[in-house]
Amino acid sequence: FNSLNRDMTLAQFKFIWYMEYSHRMWGRVVGLAYILPAAYFWHRGWLSRPLKGCVLALCGLVCFQGLLGWYMVKSGLEEKPDSYDIPRVSQYRLAAHLGSALVLYSASLWTGLSLLLPQHKLPETQQLLRLRQYAHGTTALIFLTALSGAFVAGLDAGLVYNSFPKMGERWIPDDLLAFSPVLRNIFENPTTVQFDHRILGIASVTAVTALYLFSRKIPLPRRARMAATSLLAVACMQ
């Protein structure tokens, strides 16, 4: 308010305050949704030894996620006397918070589906091995693309250029490497951050499409075919 939003009304402040408050309360509900059932199932002896390790890891990760959220918000409240920029949280902490949330969600989904769905016993052919490796590589690429999106959000880099496929009048902007040292551009230059996110996004869609086409050449169970088709549909929608 002191540095930028002097015209903010109390009603406008309440709106953003309740957004933050609701997010915190929802996060605590999510934490309880992990910890309370885990304690109950553990007490009843319903968890096998390997599953106990998974449950402990998931509960630890959900607590770590909450701590990261606090650490992220703290960066947006720190005084920056030498900066007259828009107050914002650290893009590094925002990416860490989003990344840990994606890991937590993926691990939870994987654990749940492993318990609910029986594993298919497929012959370990060379094609199947290649498909699995390519799927893991595509997963890593999508994860990296999502993290780059956190840097876009943290730096408001989406506001720099709003044309596609070119950025303004050029394919490669003039200020792509404006910061020094060069490595700093990847994480702190809004133009470079948006450029990288575009490239990663295109690469992700290309990888998902190739994965789908490759999966069509292999005899797969219906469940795996549905997964590959759904992945392509969601990638196009995204």
mmCIF file of N, CA, C and O in Angstrom, residues 1 14 17 19 24 54 63 70-71 80 92 112 117-119 157-159 165 169-170 183 202 234:
data_model
loop_
_atom_site.group_PDB
_atom_site.id
_atom_site.type_symbol
_atom_site.label_atom_id
_atom_site.label_comp_id
_atom_site.label_asym_id
_atom_site.label_seq_id
_atom_site.Cartn_x
_atom_site.Cartn_y
_atom_site.Cartn_z
ATOM 1 N N PHE A 1 0.834 -1.203 0.000
ATOM 2 C CA PHE A 1 0.000 0.000 0.000
ATOM 3 C C PHE A 1 0.869 1.254 0.000
ATOM 4 O O PHE A 1 0.608 2.188 -0.753
ATOM 5 N N LYS A 14 -9.672 -6.678 1.364
ATOM 6 C CA LYS A 14 -10.333 -7.879 1.906
ATOM 7 C C LYS A 14 -10.396 -8.990 0.859
ATOM 8 O O LYS A 14 -10.266 -10.171 1.192
ATOM 9 N N TRP A 17 -7.043 -10.554 0.687
ATOM 10 C CA TRP A 17 -6.774 -11.184 1.983
ATOM 11 C C TRP A 17 -7.520 -12.507 2.097
ATOM 12 O O TRP A 17 -6.951 -13.512 2.530
ATOM 13 N N MET A 19 -8.526 -14.389 -0.357
ATOM 14 C CA MET A 19 -7.916 -15.354 -1.274
ATOM 15 C C MET A 19 -6.751 -16.062 -0.590
ATOM 16 O O MET A 19 -6.617 -17.295 -0.638
ATOM 17 N N ARG A 24 -4.588 -20.796 2.522
ATOM 18 C CA ARG A 24 -3.934 -21.353 3.719
ATOM 19 C C ARG A 24 -4.830 -22.372 4.413
ATOM 20 O O ARG A 24 -4.380 -23.445 4.817
ATOM 21 N N CYS A 54 5.870 -45.204 2.198
ATOM 22 C CA CYS A 54 5.200 -44.267 1.279
ATOM 23 C C CYS A 54 4.369 -43.249 2.044
ATOM 24 O O CYS A 54 4.400 -42.049 1.741
ATOM 25 N N CYS A 63 3.823 -31.619 4.764
ATOM 26 C CA CYS A 63 4.272 -30.646 5.764
ATOM 27 C C CYS A 63 5.349 -29.721 5.179
ATOM 28 O O CYS A 63 5.334 -28.504 5.413
ATOM 29 N N TRP A 70 4.961 -20.893 3.292
ATOM 30 C CA TRP A 70 5.241 -19.794 4.219
ATOM 31 C C TRP A 70 6.514 -19.064 3.808
ATOM 32 O O TRP A 70 6.578 -17.829 3.804
ATOM 33 N N TYR A 71 7.537 -19.831 3.432
ATOM 34 C CA TYR A 71 8.823 -19.260 3.028
ATOM 35 C C TYR A 71 8.655 -18.408 1.773
ATOM 36 O O TYR A 71 9.287 -17.356 1.630
ATOM 37 N N LYS A 80 12.245 -3.869 0.605
ATOM 38 C CA LYS A 80 13.288 -3.731 -0.414
ATOM 39 C C LYS A 80 13.509 -2.234 -0.668
ATOM 40 O O LYS A 80 12.967 -1.670 -1.614
ATOM 41 N N TYR A 92 11.999 -17.812 -7.430
ATOM 42 C CA TYR A 92 12.670 -19.071 -7.069
ATOM 43 C C TYR A 92 11.831 -19.849 -6.056
ATOM 44 O O TYR A 92 11.651 -21.064 -6.178
ATOM 45 N N GLY A 112 -1.910 -44.164 -4.996
ATOM 46 C CA GLY A 112 -3.317 -44.560 -5.006
ATOM 47 C C GLY A 112 -3.653 -45.505 -6.137
ATOM 48 O O GLY A 112 -4.314 -46.536 -5.927
ATOM 49 N N LEU A 117 -5.391 -50.332 -8.859
ATOM 50 C CA LEU A 117 -5.361 -51.022 -10.149
ATOM 51 C C LEU A 117 -4.267 -52.082 -10.155
ATOM 52 O O LEU A 117 -3.109 -51.782 -9.845
ATOM 53 N N PRO A 118 -4.592 -53.310 -10.522
ATOM 54 C CA PRO A 118 -3.566 -54.356 -10.601
ATOM 55 C C PRO A 118 -2.589 -54.066 -11.735
ATOM 56 O O PRO A 118 -2.965 -53.543 -12.781
ATOM 57 N N GLN A 119 -1.322 -54.387 -11.520
ATOM 58 C CA GLN A 119 -0.297 -54.135 -12.529
ATOM 59 C C GLN A 119 -0.411 -55.159 -13.653
ATOM 60 O O GLN A 119 -0.569 -56.348 -13.410
ATOM 61 N N ALA A 157 6.288 -12.207 -16.444
ATOM 62 C CA ALA A 157 6.913 -12.251 -17.763
ATOM 63 C C ALA A 157 5.895 -12.407 -18.890
ATOM 64 O O ALA A 157 6.202 -12.112 -20.051
ATOM 65 N N GLY A 158 4.700 -12.864 -18.564
ATOM 66 C CA GLY A 158 3.669 -12.999 -19.583
ATOM 67 C C GLY A 158 3.204 -11.667 -20.141
ATOM 68 O O GLY A 158 2.577 -11.616 -21.205
ATOM 69 N N LEU A 159 3.531 -10.570 -19.448
ATOM 70 C CA LEU A 159 3.098 -9.242 -19.896
ATOM 71 C C LEU A 159 4.090 -8.604 -20.869
ATOM 72 O O LEU A 159 3.805 -7.561 -21.451
ATOM 73 N N PRO A 165 3.541 -16.731 -33.209
ATOM 74 C CA PRO A 165 4.750 -17.339 -32.628
ATOM 75 C C PRO A 165 5.915 -16.369 -32.441
ATOM 76 O O PRO A 165 6.842 -16.662 -31.702
ATOM 77 N N GLU A 169 8.113 -8.237 -33.176
ATOM 78 C CA GLU A 169 8.393 -8.359 -34.616
ATOM 79 C C GLU A 169 9.519 -9.341 -34.907
ATOM 80 O O GLU A 169 9.950 -9.485 -36.045
ATOM 81 N N ARG A 170 10.038 -9.993 -33.864
ATOM 82 C CA ARG A 170 11.217 -10.829 -34.046
ATOM 83 C C ARG A 170 10.976 -12.249 -33.536
ATOM 84 O O ARG A 170 10.159 -12.466 -32.637
ATOM 85 N N LEU A 183 23.980 -16.458 -17.360
ATOM 86 C CA LEU A 183 23.123 -17.444 -16.689
ATOM 87 C C LEU A 183 21.959 -16.794 -15.955
ATOM 88 O O LEU A 183 20.884 -17.384 -15.807
ATOM 89 N N ILE A 202 6.270 -25.812 -26.427
ATOM 90 C CA ILE A 202 6.215 -26.426 -27.762
ATOM 91 C C ILE A 202 6.885 -27.804 -27.738
ATOM 92 O O ILE A 202 6.384 -28.770 -28.323
ATOM 93 N N VAL A 234 -5.202 -33.618 -23.289
ATOM 94 C CA VAL A 234 -4.952 -32.596 -22.263
ATOM 95 C C VAL A 234 -3.817 -31.660 -22.706
ATOM 96 O O VAL A 234 -3.872 -30.448 -22.467
#
